[in-house]
Tab-separated table of C-alpha atoms in Angstrom:
chain	number	residue	atom	x	y	z
M	1	UNK	CA	4.952	2.308	22.615
M	2	UNK	CA	7.058	3.854	20.025
M	3	UNK	CA	7.964	7.457	20.010
M	4	UNK	CA	6.503	9.840	17.122
M	5	UNK	CA	10.325	10.433	16.128
M	6	UNK	CA	10.808	6.938	15.211
M	7	UNK	CA	7.755	6.720	13.560
M	8	UNK	CA	8.774	9.700	11.438
M	9	UNK	CA	12.252	7.981	10.787
M	10	UNK	CA	10.598	4.740	9.713
M	11	UNK	CA	7.917	5.851	7.634
M	12	UNK	CA	8.264	6.250	4.081
M	13	UNK	CA	6.689	6.494	0.530
M	14	UNK	CA	5.846	2.998	-0.295
M	15	UNK	CA	6.881	1.733	-3.900
M	16	UNK	CA	5.922	-1.761	-3.748
M	17	UNK	CA	2.943	-3.654	-1.741
M	18	UNK	CA	2.379	-6.656	-0.746
M	19	UNK	CA	-0.955	-7.607	-2.708
M	20	UNK	CA	-1.624	-10.906	-0.434
M	21	UNK	CA	-1.996	-8.715	2.843
M	22	UNK	CA	-5.401	-6.626	3.767
M	23	UNK	CA	-5.677	-4.184	6.211
M	24	UNK	CA	-8.398	-5.357	8.978
M	25	UNK	CA	-11.933	-3.777	8.978
M	26	UNK	CA	-11.691	-2.403	12.218
M	27	UNK	CA	-8.239	-0.601	11.419
M	28	UNK	CA	-10.264	1.037	8.477
M	29	UNK	CA	-13.173	2.023	10.778
M	30	UNK	CA	-10.196	3.699	13.138
M	31	UNK	CA	-8.981	5.692	9.991
M	32	UNK	CA	-12.395	7.014	9.152
M	33	UNK	CA	-12.518	8.292	12.463
M	34	UNK	CA	-9.139	9.800	12.395
M	35	UNK	CA	-10.109	11.486	9.049
M	36	UNK	CA	-13.277	12.736	10.498
M	37	UNK	CA	-10.925	14.591	13.336
M	38	UNK	CA	-8.571	15.901	10.934
M	39	UNK	CA	-7.543	19.530	11.882
M	40	UNK	CA	-8.648	22.467	9.689
M	41	UNK	CA	-8.677	26.261	9.757
M	42	UNK	CA	-11.840	27.796	11.869
M	43	UNK	CA	-13.048	24.008	11.618
M	44	UNK	CA	-14.066	24.435	7.894
M	45	UNK	CA	-13.605	20.737	7.198
M	46	UNK	CA	-14.126	21.682	3.480
M	47	UNK	CA	-13.458	17.941	2.646
M	48	UNK	CA	-14.657	14.113	1.681
M	49	UNK	CA	-12.870	10.869	1.532
M	50	UNK	CA	-13.686	7.786	-0.505
M	51	UNK	CA	-12.455	4.703	0.795
M	52	UNK	CA	-11.867	2.257	-1.972
M	53	UNK	CA	-11.133	-1.664	-1.673
M	54	UNK	CA	-13.150	-3.268	-4.650
M	55	UNK	CA	-10.792	-4.673	-6.903
M	56	UNK	CA	-12.876	-3.385	-9.931
M	57	UNK	CA	-12.987	-0.074	-8.657
M	58	UNK	CA	-9.388	-0.075	-7.881
M	59	UNK	CA	-8.261	-1.175	-11.193
M	60	UNK	CA	-10.156	1.480	-12.995
M	61	UNK	CA	-8.845	4.101	-10.843
M	62	UNK	CA	-5.385	2.468	-11.297
M	63	UNK	CA	-5.648	2.918	-15.169
M	64	UNK	CA	-6.069	6.601	-14.599
M	65	UNK	CA	-3.101	7.085	-12.318
M	66	UNK	CA	-0.062	6.906	-14.956
M	67	UNK	CA	2.684	5.182	-13.173
M	68	UNK	CA	1.059	4.965	-9.951
M	69	UNK	CA	-1.062	2.269	-11.184
M	70	UNK	CA	1.076	-0.828	-9.791
M	71	UNK	CA	1.008	0.437	-6.233
M	72	UNK	CA	-2.986	1.090	-6.684
M	73	UNK	CA	-3.882	-2.245	-7.973
M	74	UNK	CA	-1.561	-4.119	-5.114
M	75	UNK	CA	-2.335	-2.101	-2.229
M	76	UNK	CA	-5.088	-3.090	0.199
M	77	UNK	CA	-7.423	0.277	-0.221
M	78	UNK	CA	-7.032	3.555	-1.850
M	79	UNK	CA	-8.087	7.036	-0.228
M	80	UNK	CA	-9.430	9.649	-2.535
M	81	UNK	CA	-9.194	13.064	-0.961
M	82	UNK	CA	-11.422	15.690	-2.306
M	83	UNK	CA	-12.412	19.421	-1.604
M	84	UNK	CA	-15.405	21.466	-1.994
M	85	UNK	CA	-14.998	23.851	-5.210
M	86	UNK	CA	-18.425	25.049	-5.046
M	87	UNK	CA	-18.311	28.376	-2.869
M	88	UNK	CA	-22.333	28.678	-2.641
M	89	UNK	CA	-22.262	25.047	-1.383
M	90	UNK	CA	-19.233	25.663	1.146
M	91	UNK	CA	-21.111	28.782	2.511
M	92	UNK	CA	-24.131	26.607	3.118
M	93	UNK	CA	-21.961	23.966	5.128
M	94	UNK	CA	-20.596	27.371	7.329
M	95	UNK	CA	-23.780	28.355	8.246
M	96	UNK	CA	-24.869	24.615	9.011
M	97	UNK	CA	-21.966	23.340	10.758
M	98	UNK	CA	-19.694	25.973	12.194
M	99	UNK	CA	-19.445	27.847	15.535
M	100	UNK	CA	-20.798	31.395	15.315
M	101	UNK	CA	-16.902	33.062	15.550
M	102	UNK	CA	-15.788	30.478	12.843
M	103	UNK	CA	-18.926	32.080	10.611
M	104	UNK	CA	-18.077	35.658	11.542
M	105	UNK	CA	-14.481	35.061	10.676
M	106	UNK	CA	-15.381	33.187	7.308
M	107	UNK	CA	-18.005	36.201	6.321
M	108	UNK	CA	-15.540	38.867	7.529
M	109	UNK	CA	-12.071	37.436	6.059
M	110	UNK	CA	-12.613	34.702	3.772
M	111	UNK	CA	-16.122	35.483	1.737
M	112	UNK	CA	-14.778	38.758	0.229
M	113	UNK	CA	-11.626	37.468	-1.345
M	114	UNK	CA	-11.405	36.113	-5.115
M	115	UNK	CA	-13.106	32.945	-5.748
M	116	UNK	CA	-9.789	31.303	-6.779
M	117	UNK	CA	-7.846	32.787	-3.502
M	118	UNK	CA	-10.677	31.247	-1.501
M	119	UNK	CA	-10.710	27.741	-3.059
M	120	UNK	CA	-6.866	27.478	-2.693
M	121	UNK	CA	-7.684	28.257	1.188
M	122	UNK	CA	-9.790	25.271	1.167
M	123	UNK	CA	-7.559	23.073	-0.658
M	124	UNK	CA	-4.727	24.151	1.990
M	125	UNK	CA	-7.174	22.194	4.444
M	126	UNK	CA	-7.058	18.821	2.687
M	127	UNK	CA	-3.415	18.894	2.677
M	128	UNK	CA	-3.565	19.330	6.337
M	129	UNK	CA	-5.666	16.428	6.756
M	130	UNK	CA	-3.176	14.461	4.386
M	131	UNK	CA	-0.319	14.893	6.748
M	132	UNK	CA	-2.615	14.039	9.925
M	133	UNK	CA	-3.562	10.762	8.021
M	134	UNK	CA	0.124	9.701	6.977
M	135	UNK	CA	0.842	9.793	10.770
M	136	UNK	CA	-1.834	7.945	11.693
M	137	UNK	CA	-1.121	5.242	9.146
M	138	UNK	CA	2.365	5.394	10.408
M	139	UNK	CA	1.411	4.956	14.128
M	140	UNK	CA	-1.022	1.964	13.239
M	141	UNK	CA	1.955	0.136	11.254
M	142	UNK	CA	0.207	0.903	7.949
M	143	UNK	CA	2.318	2.040	4.828
M	144	UNK	CA	1.067	4.467	2.405
M	145	UNK	CA	1.887	6.312	-0.799
M	146	UNK	CA	0.228	9.933	-1.208
M	147	UNK	CA	-0.152	10.501	-5.040
M	148	UNK	CA	-0.828	13.404	-7.402
M	149	UNK	CA	-0.024	11.602	-10.362
M	150	UNK	CA	-3.700	10.895	-10.925
M	151	UNK	CA	-6.382	12.024	-13.606
M	152	UNK	CA	-8.742	14.026	-11.058
M	153	UNK	CA	-11.637	14.303	-13.500
M	154	UNK	CA	-11.761	10.383	-14.469
M	155	UNK	CA	-11.506	9.674	-10.568
M	156	UNK	CA	-14.644	11.800	-10.101
M	157	UNK	CA	-16.272	9.965	-13.054
M	158	UNK	CA	-15.503	6.282	-11.866
M	159	UNK	CA	-16.608	7.382	-8.448
M	160	UNK	CA	-19.574	9.271	-9.185
M	161	UNK	CA	-18.104	12.416	-7.054
M	162	UNK	CA	-20.410	15.531	-7.543
M	163	UNK	CA	-19.706	19.084	-6.163
M	164	UNK	CA	-16.456	18.308	-5.096
M	165	UNK	CA	-13.025	18.469	-6.889
M	166	UNK	CA	-10.635	15.529	-6.466
M	167	UNK	CA	-7.111	16.813	-5.114
M	168	UNK	CA	-5.075	13.634	-4.635
M	169	UNK	CA	-5.061	9.824	-3.565
M	170	UNK	CA	-3.187	7.750	-0.829
M	171	UNK	CA	-2.436	4.284	-1.418
M	172	UNK	CA	-2.361	2.176	1.775
M	173	UNK	CA	-1.510	-1.396	2.609
M	174	UNK	CA	1.709	-3.192	3.858
M	175	UNK	CA	4.991	-2.886	1.947
M	176	UNK	CA	6.561	-5.777	0.173
M	177	UNK	CA	9.588	-7.230	1.842
M	178	UNK	CA	11.445	-6.465	-1.391
M	179	UNK	CA	10.398	-2.964	-1.842
M	180	UNK	CA	13.835	-1.012	-2.174
M	181	UNK	CA	12.474	2.556	-0.932
M	182	UNK	CA	12.235	1.248	2.530
M	183	UNK	CA	14.435	2.891	5.062
M	184	UNK	CA	16.379	-0.331	6.009
M	185	UNK	CA	17.543	-0.890	2.172
M	186	UNK	CA	17.677	2.966	1.072
M	187	UNK	CA	18.586	5.740	3.615
M	188	UNK	CA	16.262	8.609	3.641
M	189	UNK	CA	17.395	11.548	1.735
M	190	UNK	CA	16.432	14.849	4.029
M	191	UNK	CA	18.200	18.328	4.110
M	192	UNK	CA	19.695	18.780	7.230
M	193	UNK	CA	17.987	20.199	10.621
M	194	UNK	CA	20.154	23.565	10.095
M	195	UNK	CA	19.005	23.955	6.544
M	196	UNK	CA	15.344	23.957	7.427
M	197	UNK	CA	14.934	24.816	11.160
M	198	UNK	CA	15.900	28.157	12.762
M	199	UNK	CA	16.052	28.298	16.623
M	200	UNK	CA	15.561	32.253	17.891
M	201	UNK	CA	16.697	31.827	21.869
C-alpha cells in the first residue's frame, strides 16, 4: 500500500485528460460513499453533489467554464459541489438530521449570527469535503482538477439545481501521458516546510 505522503507527492492538478479512458462504475459508487462520509463541523453536511458523465451535459457545462472547458470535455466525469444557501431550509435539515448536541450548538452559536456569516460557515464545510474527495481520488489512482473558474448560475440552470448554491466543480479521470503538469515532467512548486509549519516542542 502506498503511504499518504507518497500520494501527496504524486497528486497534482491535471491539465490534460485522456478522453478514451473512463472511470469504472464501481469506483464511481465508491466515490459517492466517500462524499457521503465527508467530515463537517457538528456533522452539519450542508452540501449536495452532482456527478455528471453524460457527454451532452458535460459539454454544456464546459461552455460555462471558461478556460476549463477542454478538461471537462475530456475528463471521465465532472463532480459539482453545492451548498445550502437557504437558512430556513438548513435549519429544517439540522432539526431533522443532527444529534441533539449538534442542534443545540447550532441554536446557541450559529443561528443568531448574521446570515452572510452563517452561509460562509456552511461554504467552508463544503471545502472540507473537497479536500477529503481529492485525497480519495489520489488513493484510487484517479486524477482530478478542482476548479472555481465556472459560471455557477449557468451550472444551476443546466443541472436544474434548486435551493442550493453551486460553488465549484472537480473534473476526474485519467491523465494524458503528455500532460506537462504531472510531477514526473514538471516539479511541484511548494513553499518549504519551515515556511508553512511551526513546531512548538
